[in-house]
Amino acid sequence: MKNEPIFHWDEETGKAACIVSDGEKVYTGFAQCHPDDSDMASEKTGCEIALRRAKINALRGYRDELKIRLSALNQYYHSMNMSYRFNEKSYENKMLQRQIRQIKFDLDTTKEMIASEELNLRAYIKSKDVFYTQTRKRRQKANNH
């Protein structure tokens, strides 16, 4: 992201928002504290989850742009291929094929990054749940003594 993320945390509702920008487009991510975890609500955790979701949304936006570009290049290739003057060995065709391969590679990589970020987010949330459970047990044990 080109610009620093912008965060908003509402302590009363336990909601966090994050805005990221790539210089041209703006992407948002939101997080809301689960009602069962209201005793553990923290700005740091809420903003971290919102930031991760904003980054995932930015990757999805980039993926969608790549799909549009790939579709346009494939359509252009199809139009060229229909011409009776089409030459498979021409410089133009080779460059077009190279661009198509590069966008396909970028698209696959972006899809993998989205899947990885989603997994990391789920793991982060799960680790917070484990931490909260352990903290509650320790607090309860301390209160019983």
PDB file of C-alpha atoms in Angstrom, residues 17-117:
ATOM      1  CA  ALA A  17     -12.277   0.003  10.773  1.00  0.00           C
ATOM      2  CA  CYS A  18      -9.215   0.303   8.591  1.00  0.00           C
ATOM      3  CA  ILE A  19      -8.767   2.146   5.315  1.00  0.00           C
ATOM      4  CA  VAL A  20      -5.847   1.404   2.997  1.00  0.00           C
ATOM      5  CA  SER A  21      -5.065   2.934  -0.367  1.00  0.00           C
ATOM      6  CA  ASP A  22      -2.838   1.960  -3.261  1.00  0.00           C
ATOM      7  CA  GLY A  23      -2.724   5.548  -4.452  1.00  0.00           C
ATOM      8  CA  GLU A  24      -5.686   5.141  -6.776  1.00  0.00           C
ATOM      9  CA  LYS A  25      -8.253   3.005  -5.001  1.00  0.00           C
ATOM     10  CA  VAL A  26      -9.364   2.778  -1.406  1.00  0.00           C
ATOM     11  CA  TYR A  27     -10.081  -0.486   0.391  1.00  0.00           C
ATOM     12  CA  THR A  28     -11.673  -0.999   3.783  1.00  0.00           C
ATOM     13  CA  GLY A  29     -11.656  -3.684   6.403  1.00  0.00           C
ATOM     14  CA  PHE A  30     -13.858  -4.017   9.460  1.00  0.00           C
ATOM     15  CA  ALA A  31     -13.771  -5.994  12.676  1.00  0.00           C
ATOM     16  CA  GLN A  32     -16.279  -6.311  15.479  1.00  0.00           C
ATOM     17  CA  CYS A  33     -15.628  -7.816  18.848  1.00  0.00           C
ATOM     18  CA  HIS A  34     -17.642 -10.963  19.435  1.00  0.00           C
ATOM     19  CA  PRO A  35     -20.167 -10.435  22.264  1.00  0.00           C
ATOM     20  CA  ASP A  36     -18.606 -13.313  24.231  1.00  0.00           C
ATOM     21  CA  ASP A  37     -15.233 -11.536  24.089  1.00  0.00           C
ATOM     22  CA  SER A  38     -16.378  -8.074  25.159  1.00  0.00           C
ATOM     23  CA  ASP A  39     -14.345  -8.428  28.365  1.00  0.00           C
ATOM     24  CA  MET A  40     -11.212  -8.773  26.217  1.00  0.00           C
ATOM     25  CA  ALA A  41     -11.970  -6.144  23.570  1.00  0.00           C
ATOM     26  CA  SER A  42      -8.841  -4.302  22.562  1.00  0.00           C
ATOM     27  CA  GLU A  43      -8.064  -1.630  20.036  1.00  0.00           C
ATOM     28  CA  LYS A  44      -4.868  -3.402  18.959  1.00  0.00           C
ATOM     29  CA  THR A  45      -6.631  -6.675  18.107  1.00  0.00           C
ATOM     30  CA  GLY A  46      -9.594  -4.985  16.421  1.00  0.00           C
ATOM     31  CA  CYS A  47      -7.377  -2.779  14.275  1.00  0.00           C
ATOM     32  CA  GLU A  48      -5.115  -5.703  13.371  1.00  0.00           C
ATOM     33  CA  ILE A  49      -8.069  -7.775  12.144  1.00  0.00           C
ATOM     34  CA  ALA A  50      -9.504  -4.786  10.269  1.00  0.00           C
ATOM     35  CA  LEU A  51      -6.107  -4.152   8.631  1.00  0.00           C
ATOM     36  CA  ARG A  52      -5.789  -7.756   7.530  1.00  0.00           C
ATOM     37  CA  ARG A  53      -9.291  -7.674   6.058  1.00  0.00           C
ATOM     38  CA  ALA A  54      -8.522  -4.419   4.226  1.00  0.00           C
ATOM     39  CA  LYS A  55      -5.382  -5.986   2.742  1.00  0.00           C
ATOM     40  CA  ILE A  56      -7.392  -9.023   1.621  1.00  0.00           C
ATOM     41  CA  ASN A  57      -9.914  -6.694  -0.014  1.00  0.00           C
ATOM     42  CA  ALA A  58      -7.072  -4.862  -1.772  1.00  0.00           C
ATOM     43  CA  LEU A  59      -5.719  -8.175  -3.085  1.00  0.00           C
ATOM     44  CA  ARG A  60      -9.196  -9.115  -4.288  1.00  0.00           C
ATOM     45  CA  GLY A  61      -9.445  -5.774  -6.097  1.00  0.00           C
ATOM     46  CA  TYR A  62      -6.097  -6.406  -7.789  1.00  0.00           C
ATOM     47  CA  ARG A  63      -7.223  -9.929  -8.713  1.00  0.00           C
ATOM     48  CA  ASP A  64     -10.372  -8.545 -10.320  1.00  0.00           C
ATOM     49  CA  GLU A  65      -8.327  -6.016 -12.322  1.00  0.00           C
ATOM     50  CA  LEU A  66      -6.050  -8.808 -13.550  1.00  0.00           C
ATOM     51  CA  LYS A  67      -9.072 -10.826 -14.658  1.00  0.00           C
ATOM     52  CA  ILE A  68     -10.325  -7.886 -16.710  1.00  0.00           C
ATOM     53  CA  ARG A  69      -6.902  -7.341 -18.296  1.00  0.00           C
ATOM     54  CA  LEU A  70      -6.551 -11.036 -19.096  1.00  0.00           C
ATOM     55  CA  SER A  71      -9.984 -11.138 -20.658  1.00  0.00           C
ATOM     56  CA  ALA A  72      -9.164  -8.112 -22.840  1.00  0.00           C
ATOM     57  CA  LEU A  73      -5.864  -9.617 -24.004  1.00  0.00           C
ATOM     58  CA  ASN A  74      -7.510 -12.964 -24.742  1.00  0.00           C
ATOM     59  CA  GLN A  75     -10.184 -11.190 -26.759  1.00  0.00           C
ATOM     60  CA  TYR A  76      -7.502  -9.229 -28.626  1.00  0.00           C
ATOM     61  CA  TYR A  77      -5.626 -12.452 -29.377  1.00  0.00           C
ATOM     62  CA  HIS A  78      -8.816 -14.069 -30.629  1.00  0.00           C
ATOM     63  CA  SER A  79      -9.417 -11.122 -32.964  1.00  0.00           C
ATOM     64  CA  MET A  80      -5.842 -11.321 -34.259  1.00  0.00           C
ATOM     65  CA  ASN A  81      -6.125 -15.064 -34.706  1.00  0.00           C
ATOM     66  CA  MET A  82      -9.208 -14.664 -36.892  1.00  0.00           C
ATOM     67  CA  SER A  83      -7.324 -12.469 -39.357  1.00  0.00           C
ATOM     68  CA  TYR A  84      -6.165 -14.147 -42.564  1.00  0.00           C
ATOM     69  CA  ARG A  85      -2.891 -12.196 -42.129  1.00  0.00           C
ATOM     70  CA  PHE A  86      -2.239 -13.658 -38.678  1.00  0.00           C
ATOM     71  CA  ASN A  87       1.346 -14.824 -38.211  1.00  0.00           C
ATOM     72  CA  GLU A  88       2.086 -17.071 -35.199  1.00  0.00           C
ATOM     73  CA  LYS A  89       5.776 -16.117 -35.343  1.00  0.00           C
ATOM     74  CA  SER A  90       5.263 -12.377 -35.476  1.00  0.00           C
ATOM     75  CA  TYR A  91       6.807 -10.143 -32.848  1.00  0.00           C
ATOM     76  CA  GLU A  92       3.364  -8.795 -31.925  1.00  0.00           C
ATOM     77  CA  ASN A  93       1.952 -12.268 -31.297  1.00  0.00           C
ATOM     78  CA  LYS A  94       4.972 -13.322 -29.232  1.00  0.00           C
ATOM     79  CA  MET A  95       4.698 -10.196 -27.086  1.00  0.00           C
ATOM     80  CA  LEU A  96       0.968 -10.664 -26.659  1.00  0.00           C
ATOM     81  CA  GLN A  97       1.465 -14.285 -25.586  1.00  0.00           C
ATOM     82  CA  ARG A  98       4.154 -13.171 -23.136  1.00  0.00           C
ATOM     83  CA  GLN A  99       1.780 -10.608 -21.625  1.00  0.00           C
ATOM     84  CA  ILE A 100      -0.977 -13.210 -21.333  1.00  0.00           C
ATOM     85  CA  ARG A 101       1.378 -15.653 -19.587  1.00  0.00           C
ATOM     86  CA  GLN A 102       2.586 -12.919 -17.208  1.00  0.00           C
ATOM     87  CA  ILE A 103      -0.936 -11.893 -16.243  1.00  0.00           C
ATOM     88  CA  LYS A 104      -1.934 -15.534 -15.720  1.00  0.00           C
ATOM     89  CA  PHE A 105       1.079 -15.960 -13.446  1.00  0.00           C
ATOM     90  CA  ASP A 106       0.242 -12.766 -11.540  1.00  0.00           C
ATOM     91  CA  LEU A 107      -3.375 -13.884 -11.230  1.00  0.00           C
ATOM     92  CA  ASP A 108      -2.396 -17.287  -9.840  1.00  0.00           C
ATOM     93  CA  THR A 109       0.057 -15.675  -7.427  1.00  0.00           C
ATOM     94  CA  THR A 110      -2.551 -13.180  -6.248  1.00  0.00           C
ATOM     95  CA  LYS A 111      -5.084 -15.959  -5.679  1.00  0.00           C
ATOM     96  CA  GLU A 112      -2.503 -17.836  -3.595  1.00  0.00           C
ATOM     97  CA  MET A 113      -1.768 -14.677  -1.602  1.00  0.00           C
ATOM     98  CA  ILE A 114      -5.474 -14.166  -0.893  1.00  0.00           C
ATOM     99  CA  ALA A 115      -5.835 -17.767   0.295  1.00  0.00           C
ATOM    100  CA  SER A 116      -2.720 -17.415   2.459  1.00  0.00           C
ATOM    101  CA  GLU A 117      -3.879 -14.134   4.003  1.00  0.00           C
TER     102      GLU A 117
END
